[in-house]
mmCIF file of C-alpha atoms in Angstrom:
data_model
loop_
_atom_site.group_PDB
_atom_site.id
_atom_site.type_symbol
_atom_site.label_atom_id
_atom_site.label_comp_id
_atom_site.label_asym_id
_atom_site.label_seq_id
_atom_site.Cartn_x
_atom_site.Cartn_y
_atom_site.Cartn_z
ATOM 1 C CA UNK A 1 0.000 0.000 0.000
ATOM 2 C CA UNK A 2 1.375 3.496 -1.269
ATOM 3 C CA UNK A 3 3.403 4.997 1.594
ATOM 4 C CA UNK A 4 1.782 2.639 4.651
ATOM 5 C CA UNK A 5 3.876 2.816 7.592
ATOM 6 C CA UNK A 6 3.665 0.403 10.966
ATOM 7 C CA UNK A 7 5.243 0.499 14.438
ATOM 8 C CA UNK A 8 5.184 -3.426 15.316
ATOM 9 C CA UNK A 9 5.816 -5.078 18.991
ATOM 10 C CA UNK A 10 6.617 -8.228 19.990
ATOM 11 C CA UNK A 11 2.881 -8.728 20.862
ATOM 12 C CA UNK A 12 2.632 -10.455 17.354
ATOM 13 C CA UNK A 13 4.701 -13.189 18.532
ATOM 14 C CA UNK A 14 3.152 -14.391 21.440
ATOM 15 C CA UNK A 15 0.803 -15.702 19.070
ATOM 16 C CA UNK A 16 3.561 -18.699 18.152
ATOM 17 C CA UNK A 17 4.226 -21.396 20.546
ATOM 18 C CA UNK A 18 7.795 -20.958 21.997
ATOM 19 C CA UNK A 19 9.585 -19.551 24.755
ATOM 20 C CA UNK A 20 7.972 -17.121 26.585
ATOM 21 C CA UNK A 21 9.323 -13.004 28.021
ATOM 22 C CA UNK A 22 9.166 -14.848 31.381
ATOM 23 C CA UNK A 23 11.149 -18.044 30.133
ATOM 24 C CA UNK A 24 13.989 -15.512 28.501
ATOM 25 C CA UNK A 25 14.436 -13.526 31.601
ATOM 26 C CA UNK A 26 14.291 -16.611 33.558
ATOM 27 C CA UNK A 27 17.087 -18.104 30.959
ATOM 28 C CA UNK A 28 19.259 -14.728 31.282
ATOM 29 C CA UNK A 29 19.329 -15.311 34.841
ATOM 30 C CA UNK A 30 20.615 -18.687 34.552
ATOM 31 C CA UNK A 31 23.021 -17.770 31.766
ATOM 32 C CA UNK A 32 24.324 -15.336 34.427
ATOM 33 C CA UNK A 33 24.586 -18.261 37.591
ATOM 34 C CA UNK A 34 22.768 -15.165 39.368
ATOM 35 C CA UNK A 35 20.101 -17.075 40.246
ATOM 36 C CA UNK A 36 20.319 -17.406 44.007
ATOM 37 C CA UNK A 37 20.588 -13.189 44.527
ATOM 38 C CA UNK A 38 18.126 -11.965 41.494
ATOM 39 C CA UNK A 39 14.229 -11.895 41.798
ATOM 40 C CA UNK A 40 12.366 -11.728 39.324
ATOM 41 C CA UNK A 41 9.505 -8.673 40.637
ATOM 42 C CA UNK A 42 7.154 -7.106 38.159
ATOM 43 C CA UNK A 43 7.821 -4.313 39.814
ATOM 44 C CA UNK A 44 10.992 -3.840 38.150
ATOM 45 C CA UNK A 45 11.399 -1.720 35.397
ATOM 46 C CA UNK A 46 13.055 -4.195 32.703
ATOM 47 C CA UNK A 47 15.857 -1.771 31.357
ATOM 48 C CA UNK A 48 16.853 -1.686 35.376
ATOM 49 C CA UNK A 49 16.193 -5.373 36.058
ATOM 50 C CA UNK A 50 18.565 -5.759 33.065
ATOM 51 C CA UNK A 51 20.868 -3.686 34.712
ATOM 52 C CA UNK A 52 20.444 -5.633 38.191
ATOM 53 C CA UNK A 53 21.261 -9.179 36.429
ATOM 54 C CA UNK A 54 23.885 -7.707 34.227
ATOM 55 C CA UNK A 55 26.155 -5.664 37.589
ATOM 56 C CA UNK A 56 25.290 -8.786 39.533
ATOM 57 C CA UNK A 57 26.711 -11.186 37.153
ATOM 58 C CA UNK A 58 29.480 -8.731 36.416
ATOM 59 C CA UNK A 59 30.579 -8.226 39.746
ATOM 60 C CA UNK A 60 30.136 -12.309 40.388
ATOM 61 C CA UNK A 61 31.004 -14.228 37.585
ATOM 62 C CA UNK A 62 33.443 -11.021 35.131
ATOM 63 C CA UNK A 63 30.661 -11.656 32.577
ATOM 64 C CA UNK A 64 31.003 -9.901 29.733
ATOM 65 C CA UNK A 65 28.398 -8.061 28.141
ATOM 66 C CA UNK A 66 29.056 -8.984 24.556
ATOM 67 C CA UNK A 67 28.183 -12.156 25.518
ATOM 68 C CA UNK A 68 24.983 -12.179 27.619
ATOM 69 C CA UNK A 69 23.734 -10.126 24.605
ATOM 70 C CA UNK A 70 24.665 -12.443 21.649
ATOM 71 C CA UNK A 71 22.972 -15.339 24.301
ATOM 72 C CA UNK A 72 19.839 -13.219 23.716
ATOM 73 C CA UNK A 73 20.609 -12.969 20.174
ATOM 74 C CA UNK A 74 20.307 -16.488 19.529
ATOM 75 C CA UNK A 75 17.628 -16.794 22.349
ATOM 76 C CA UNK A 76 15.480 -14.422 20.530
ATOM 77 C CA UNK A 77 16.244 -16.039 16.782
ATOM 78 C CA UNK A 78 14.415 -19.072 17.927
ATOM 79 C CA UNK A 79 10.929 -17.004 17.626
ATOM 80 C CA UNK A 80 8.646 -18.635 14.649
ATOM 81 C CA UNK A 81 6.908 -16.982 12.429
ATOM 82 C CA UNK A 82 2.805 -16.945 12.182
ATOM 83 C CA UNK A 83 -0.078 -15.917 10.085
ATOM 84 C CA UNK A 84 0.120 -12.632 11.695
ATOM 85 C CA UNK A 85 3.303 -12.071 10.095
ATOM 86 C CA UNK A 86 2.538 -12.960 6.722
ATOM 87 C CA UNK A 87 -0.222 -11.198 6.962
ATOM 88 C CA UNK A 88 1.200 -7.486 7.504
ATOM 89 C CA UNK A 89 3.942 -8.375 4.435
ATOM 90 C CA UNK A 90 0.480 -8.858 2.571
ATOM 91 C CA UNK A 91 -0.382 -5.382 3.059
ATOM 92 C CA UNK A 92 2.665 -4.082 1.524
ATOM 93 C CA UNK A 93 3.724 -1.271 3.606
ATOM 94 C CA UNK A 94 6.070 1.166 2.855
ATOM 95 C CA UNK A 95 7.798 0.795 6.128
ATOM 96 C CA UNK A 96 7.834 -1.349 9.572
ATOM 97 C CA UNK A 97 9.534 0.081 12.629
ATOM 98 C CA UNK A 98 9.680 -2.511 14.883
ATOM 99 C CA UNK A 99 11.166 -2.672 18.535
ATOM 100 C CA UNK A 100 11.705 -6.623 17.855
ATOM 101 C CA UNK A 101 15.432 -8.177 17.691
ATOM 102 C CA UNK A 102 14.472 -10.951 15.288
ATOM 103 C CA UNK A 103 13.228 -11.429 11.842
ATOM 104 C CA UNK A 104 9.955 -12.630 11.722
ATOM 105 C CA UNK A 105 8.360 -9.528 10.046
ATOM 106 C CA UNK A 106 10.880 -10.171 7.282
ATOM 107 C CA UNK A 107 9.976 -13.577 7.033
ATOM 108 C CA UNK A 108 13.835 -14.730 6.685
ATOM 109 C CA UNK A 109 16.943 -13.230 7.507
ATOM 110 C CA UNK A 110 18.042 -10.042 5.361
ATOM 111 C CA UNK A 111 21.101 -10.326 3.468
ATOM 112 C CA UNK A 112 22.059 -6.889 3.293
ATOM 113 C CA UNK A 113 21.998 -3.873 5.612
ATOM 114 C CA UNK A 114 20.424 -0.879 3.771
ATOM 115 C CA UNK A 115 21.296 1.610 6.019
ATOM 116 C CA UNK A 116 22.436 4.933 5.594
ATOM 117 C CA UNK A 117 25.647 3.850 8.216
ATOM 118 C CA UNK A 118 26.194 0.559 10.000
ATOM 119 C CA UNK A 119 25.665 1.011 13.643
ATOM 120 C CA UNK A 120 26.921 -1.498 16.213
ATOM 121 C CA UNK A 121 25.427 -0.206 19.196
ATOM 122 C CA UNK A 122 22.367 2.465 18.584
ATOM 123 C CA UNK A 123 19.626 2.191 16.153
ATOM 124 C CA UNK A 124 18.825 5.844 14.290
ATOM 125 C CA UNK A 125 19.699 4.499 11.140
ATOM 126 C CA UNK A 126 19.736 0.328 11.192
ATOM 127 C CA UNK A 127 17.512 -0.384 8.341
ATOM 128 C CA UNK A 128 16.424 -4.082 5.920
ATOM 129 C CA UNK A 129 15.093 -3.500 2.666
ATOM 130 C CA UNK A 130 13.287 -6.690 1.713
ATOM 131 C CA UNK A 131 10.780 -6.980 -1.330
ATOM 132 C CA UNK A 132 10.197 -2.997 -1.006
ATOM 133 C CA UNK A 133 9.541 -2.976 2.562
ATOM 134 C CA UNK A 134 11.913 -0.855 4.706
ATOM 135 C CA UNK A 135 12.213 -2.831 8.169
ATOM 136 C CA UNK A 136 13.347 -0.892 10.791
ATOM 137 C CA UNK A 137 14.603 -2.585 13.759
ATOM 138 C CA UNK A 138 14.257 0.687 16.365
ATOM 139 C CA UNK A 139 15.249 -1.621 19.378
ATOM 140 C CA UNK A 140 18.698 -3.381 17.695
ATOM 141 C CA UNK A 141 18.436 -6.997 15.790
ATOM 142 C CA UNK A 142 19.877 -10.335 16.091
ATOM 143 C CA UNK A 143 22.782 -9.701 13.829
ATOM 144 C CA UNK A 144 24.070 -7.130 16.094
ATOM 145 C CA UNK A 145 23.771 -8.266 19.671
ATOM 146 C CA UNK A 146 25.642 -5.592 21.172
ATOM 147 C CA UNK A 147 22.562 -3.096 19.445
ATOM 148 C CA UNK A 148 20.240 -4.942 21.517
ATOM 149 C CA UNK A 149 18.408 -2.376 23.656
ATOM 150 C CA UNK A 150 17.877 -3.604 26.627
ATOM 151 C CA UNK A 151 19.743 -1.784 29.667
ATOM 152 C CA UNK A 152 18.558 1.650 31.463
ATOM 153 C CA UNK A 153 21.831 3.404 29.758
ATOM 154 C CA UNK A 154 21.499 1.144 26.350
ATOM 155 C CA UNK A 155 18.126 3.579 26.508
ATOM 156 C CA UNK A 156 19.805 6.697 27.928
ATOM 157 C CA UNK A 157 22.304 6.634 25.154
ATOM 158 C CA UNK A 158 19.793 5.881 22.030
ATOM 159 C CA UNK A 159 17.781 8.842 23.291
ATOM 160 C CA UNK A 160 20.609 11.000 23.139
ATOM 161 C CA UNK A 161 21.232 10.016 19.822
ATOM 162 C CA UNK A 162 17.835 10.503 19.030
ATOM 163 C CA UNK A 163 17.604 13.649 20.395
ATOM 164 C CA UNK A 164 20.854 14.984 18.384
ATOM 165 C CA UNK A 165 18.845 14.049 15.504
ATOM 166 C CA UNK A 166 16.163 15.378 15.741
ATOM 167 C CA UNK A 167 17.210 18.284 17.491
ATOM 168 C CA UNK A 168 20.809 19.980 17.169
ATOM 169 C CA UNK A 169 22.031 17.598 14.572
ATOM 170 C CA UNK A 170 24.230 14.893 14.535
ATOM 171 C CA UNK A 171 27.812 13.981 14.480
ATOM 172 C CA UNK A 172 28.296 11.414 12.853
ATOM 173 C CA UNK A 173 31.548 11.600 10.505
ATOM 174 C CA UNK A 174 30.499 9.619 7.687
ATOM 175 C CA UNK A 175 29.506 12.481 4.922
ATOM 176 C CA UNK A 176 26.419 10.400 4.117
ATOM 177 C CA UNK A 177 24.874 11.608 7.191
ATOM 178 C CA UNK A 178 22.546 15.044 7.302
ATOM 179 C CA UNK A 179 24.946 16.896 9.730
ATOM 180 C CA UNK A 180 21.505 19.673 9.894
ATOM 181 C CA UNK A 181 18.958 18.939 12.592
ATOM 182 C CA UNK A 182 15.542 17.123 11.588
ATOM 183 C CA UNK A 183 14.075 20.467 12.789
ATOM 184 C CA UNK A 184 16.311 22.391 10.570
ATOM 185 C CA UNK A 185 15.295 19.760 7.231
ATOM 186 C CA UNK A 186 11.892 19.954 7.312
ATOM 187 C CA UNK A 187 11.954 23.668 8.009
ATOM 188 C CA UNK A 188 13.969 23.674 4.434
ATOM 189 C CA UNK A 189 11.495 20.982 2.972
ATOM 190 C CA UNK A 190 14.875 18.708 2.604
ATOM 191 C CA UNK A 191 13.561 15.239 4.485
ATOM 192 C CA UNK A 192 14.668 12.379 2.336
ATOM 193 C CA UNK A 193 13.728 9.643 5.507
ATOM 194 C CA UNK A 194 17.281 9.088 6.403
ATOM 195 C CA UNK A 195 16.110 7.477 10.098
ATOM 196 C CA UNK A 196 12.819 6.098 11.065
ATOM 197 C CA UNK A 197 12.700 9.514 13.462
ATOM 198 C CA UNK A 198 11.771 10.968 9.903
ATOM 199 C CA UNK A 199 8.518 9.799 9.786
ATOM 200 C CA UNK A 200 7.179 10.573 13.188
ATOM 201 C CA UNK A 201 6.799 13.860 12.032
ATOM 202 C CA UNK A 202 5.102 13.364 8.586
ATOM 203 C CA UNK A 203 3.516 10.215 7.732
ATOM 204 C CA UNK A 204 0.478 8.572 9.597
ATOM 205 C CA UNK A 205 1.673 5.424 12.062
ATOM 206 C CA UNK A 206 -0.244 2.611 13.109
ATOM 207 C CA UNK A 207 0.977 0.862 15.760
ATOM 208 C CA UNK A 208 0.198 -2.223 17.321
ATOM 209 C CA UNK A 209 1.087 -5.175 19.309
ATOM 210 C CA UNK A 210 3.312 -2.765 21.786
ATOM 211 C CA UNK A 211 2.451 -2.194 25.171
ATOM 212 C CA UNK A 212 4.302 0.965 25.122
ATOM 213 C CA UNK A 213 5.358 1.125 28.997
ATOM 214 C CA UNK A 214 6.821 3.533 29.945
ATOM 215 C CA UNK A 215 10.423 2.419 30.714
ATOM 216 C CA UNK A 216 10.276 2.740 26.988
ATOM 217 C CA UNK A 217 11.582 6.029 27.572
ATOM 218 C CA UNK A 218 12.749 6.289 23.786
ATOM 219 C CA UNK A 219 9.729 6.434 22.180
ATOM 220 C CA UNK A 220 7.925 8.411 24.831
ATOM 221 C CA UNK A 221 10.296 11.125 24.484
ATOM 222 C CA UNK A 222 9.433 11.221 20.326
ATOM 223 C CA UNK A 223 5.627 11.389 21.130
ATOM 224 C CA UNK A 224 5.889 14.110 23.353
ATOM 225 C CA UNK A 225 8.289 16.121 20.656
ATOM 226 C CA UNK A 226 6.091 15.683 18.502
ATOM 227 C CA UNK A 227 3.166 16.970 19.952
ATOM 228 C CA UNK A 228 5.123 20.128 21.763
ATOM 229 C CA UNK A 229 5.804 21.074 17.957
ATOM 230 C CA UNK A 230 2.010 20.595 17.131
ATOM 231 C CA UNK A 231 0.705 21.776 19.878
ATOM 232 C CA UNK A 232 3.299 24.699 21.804
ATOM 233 C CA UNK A 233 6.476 25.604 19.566
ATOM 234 C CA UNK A 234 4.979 24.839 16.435
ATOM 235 C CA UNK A 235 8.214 25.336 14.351
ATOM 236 C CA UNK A 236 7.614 22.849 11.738
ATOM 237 C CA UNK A 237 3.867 21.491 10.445
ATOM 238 C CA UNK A 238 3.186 18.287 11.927
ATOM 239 C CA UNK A 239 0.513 17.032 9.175
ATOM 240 C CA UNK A 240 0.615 13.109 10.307
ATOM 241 C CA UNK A 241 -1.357 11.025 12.459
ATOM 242 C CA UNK A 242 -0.380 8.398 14.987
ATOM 243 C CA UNK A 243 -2.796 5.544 15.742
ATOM 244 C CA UNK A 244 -2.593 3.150 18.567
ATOM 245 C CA UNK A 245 -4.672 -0.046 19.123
ATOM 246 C CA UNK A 246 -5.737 -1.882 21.886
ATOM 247 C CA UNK A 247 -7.681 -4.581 23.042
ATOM 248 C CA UNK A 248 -10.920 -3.338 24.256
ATOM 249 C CA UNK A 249 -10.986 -5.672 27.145
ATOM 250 C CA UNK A 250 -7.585 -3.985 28.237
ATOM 251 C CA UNK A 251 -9.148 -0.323 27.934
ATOM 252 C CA UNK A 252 -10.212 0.229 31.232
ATOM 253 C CA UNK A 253 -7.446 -0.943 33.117
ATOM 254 C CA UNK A 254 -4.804 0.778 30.961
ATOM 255 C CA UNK A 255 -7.102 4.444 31.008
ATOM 256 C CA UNK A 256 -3.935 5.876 32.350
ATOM 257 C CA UNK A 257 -1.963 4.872 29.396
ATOM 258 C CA UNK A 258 -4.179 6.060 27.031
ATOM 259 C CA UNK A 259 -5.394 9.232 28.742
ATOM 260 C CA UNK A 260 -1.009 10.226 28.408
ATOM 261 C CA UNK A 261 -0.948 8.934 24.330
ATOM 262 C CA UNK A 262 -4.170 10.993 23.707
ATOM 263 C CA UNK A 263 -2.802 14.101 25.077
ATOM 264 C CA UNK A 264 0.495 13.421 22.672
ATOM 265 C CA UNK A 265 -1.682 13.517 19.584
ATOM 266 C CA UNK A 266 -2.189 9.391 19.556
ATOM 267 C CA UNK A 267 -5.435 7.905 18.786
ATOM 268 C CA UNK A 268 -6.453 5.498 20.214
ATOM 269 C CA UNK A 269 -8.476 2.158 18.053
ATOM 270 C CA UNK A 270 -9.647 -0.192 20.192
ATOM 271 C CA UNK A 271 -10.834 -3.529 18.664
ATOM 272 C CA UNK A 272 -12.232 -6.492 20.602
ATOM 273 C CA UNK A 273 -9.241 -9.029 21.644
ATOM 274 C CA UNK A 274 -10.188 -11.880 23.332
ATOM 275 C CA UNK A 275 -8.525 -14.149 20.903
ATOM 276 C CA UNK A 276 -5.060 -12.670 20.214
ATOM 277 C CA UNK A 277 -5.262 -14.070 16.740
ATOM 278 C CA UNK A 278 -8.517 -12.523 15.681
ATOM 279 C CA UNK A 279 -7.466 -9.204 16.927
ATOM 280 C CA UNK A 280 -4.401 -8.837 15.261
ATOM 281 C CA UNK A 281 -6.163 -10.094 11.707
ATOM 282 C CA UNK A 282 -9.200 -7.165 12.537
ATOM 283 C CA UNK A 283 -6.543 -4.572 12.914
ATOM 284 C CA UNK A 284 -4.877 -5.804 9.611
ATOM 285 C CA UNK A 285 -8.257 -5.728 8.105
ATOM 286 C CA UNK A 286 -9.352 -2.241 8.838
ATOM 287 C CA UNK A 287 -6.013 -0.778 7.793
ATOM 288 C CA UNK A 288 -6.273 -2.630 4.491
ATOM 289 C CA UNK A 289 -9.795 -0.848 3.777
ATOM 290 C CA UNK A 290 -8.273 2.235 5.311
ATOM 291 C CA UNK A 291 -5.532 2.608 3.103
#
């Protein structure tokens, strides 16, 4: 579909059978032999649970961190594919953003990296091309494991990057890098979707199957942009739309969520989704007769 773009969780996969969030972490903790001093609490913000495990181990065991992250790597490989999948390659989008590490949305592993740079460790650029679909792995990929976001300063150092980019401008040395600010590009009508920051500020969004906590500080931090150039500074246009959909049967209980993403300029879909399968199919349905 001309120009289609979709922001895509890990949601999607829970559809599969396999391993689940709470069998990785468990199997982190185990990689780690921390397993007598870590517990597992919801309460904990992942990126600083990550952290916990990660010091722990370090301080224990002189783990290194290259190597808890290409265990995840290969961990998070071992995701199958589903309907689901297929399904959103049917609709042909322009782009996928996706905070996922693996392949899945692909539907095999890319050959080539179409990026504008190749990053090791931050993702403002890290980009697939695969039968005219640009995949955008936001979050890092399995081909990388030391770009897999994970950690509390893993996050604090791909929003500074984002930030820069958007921002003051980056500094990067490769010339094939916009050295000008996003700001400063679309001011001079010069956007030529260098990052997937590009297109929160001009192309509609759907996304789905992403819980969007809030440790995921990253993507917070670009709604909020956003909408203070919409709605308060309002030095560039902000023409686009961002949609976000939800399980009605999770509305109520996640009102404080969605009461934040609405006052960012999000809208919020919600769609029955008592069988995870069904949902995800009605969502690809309605943006198929939408677009």
């Amino acid at each position: 579909m001309k120009n289609l773009i979709l922001l895509i969780g890990n949601d999607i996969n829970n559809i599969s059978h396999g391993q689940s969030w709470k069998d990785l972490l468990q199997d982190i903790v185990t990689f780690c032999h921390v397993g007598d001093c870590i517990e597992l609490d919801d309460k904990k913000p992942f990126p600083l649970l990550y952290e916990e495990i990660f010091l722990t181990a370090s301080k224990k065991q002189k783990i290194r961190e290259k190597d808890l992250k290409s265990f995840i790597a290969i961990k998070a490989a071992e995701i199958k594919g589903n309907g689901i999948h297929s399904a959103i390659r049917a609709l042909k989008p322009t782009h996928i953003l996706t905070t996922n590490y693996e392949f899945t949305l692909e539907g095999s592993t890319p050959f080539e990296n179409t990026s504008l740079i190749n990053e090791k460790f931050y993702s403002i650029f890290r980009r697939y091309k695969m039968n005219d679909i640009n995949y955008w792995h936001i979050h890092g990929d399995c081909l990388n494991p030391m770009s897999i976001n994970l950690g509390f300063e893993h996050y604090g150092g791909q929003l500074q990057m984002m930030r820069n980019y958007v921002v003051s401008g980056t500094v990067y040395t490769s010339k094939e890098v916009p050295k000008a600010s996003l700001l400063r590009r679309i001011h001079a009508k010069q956007v030529y979707f260098h990052s997937w920051i590009d297109l929160f500020f001009t192309n509609d969004i759907h996304i789905f199957g992403l819980s969007l906590d809030f440790v995921e500080t990253d993507l917070w931090w670009l709604l909020t942009y956003r909408a203070r150039q919409k709605f308060h500074h309002k030095n560039i246009p902000v023409p686009n739309e961002i949609y976000y959909y939800i399980p009605e049967e999770y509305v109520a209980a996640s009102k404080f969520k969605l009461d934040l993403l609405t006052a960012n300029d999000v809208t919020i879909v919600s769609l029955p989704g008592k069988d995870k399968a069904a949902y995800y199919q009605s969502i690809i349905t309605r943006i198929a007769k939408a677009n």
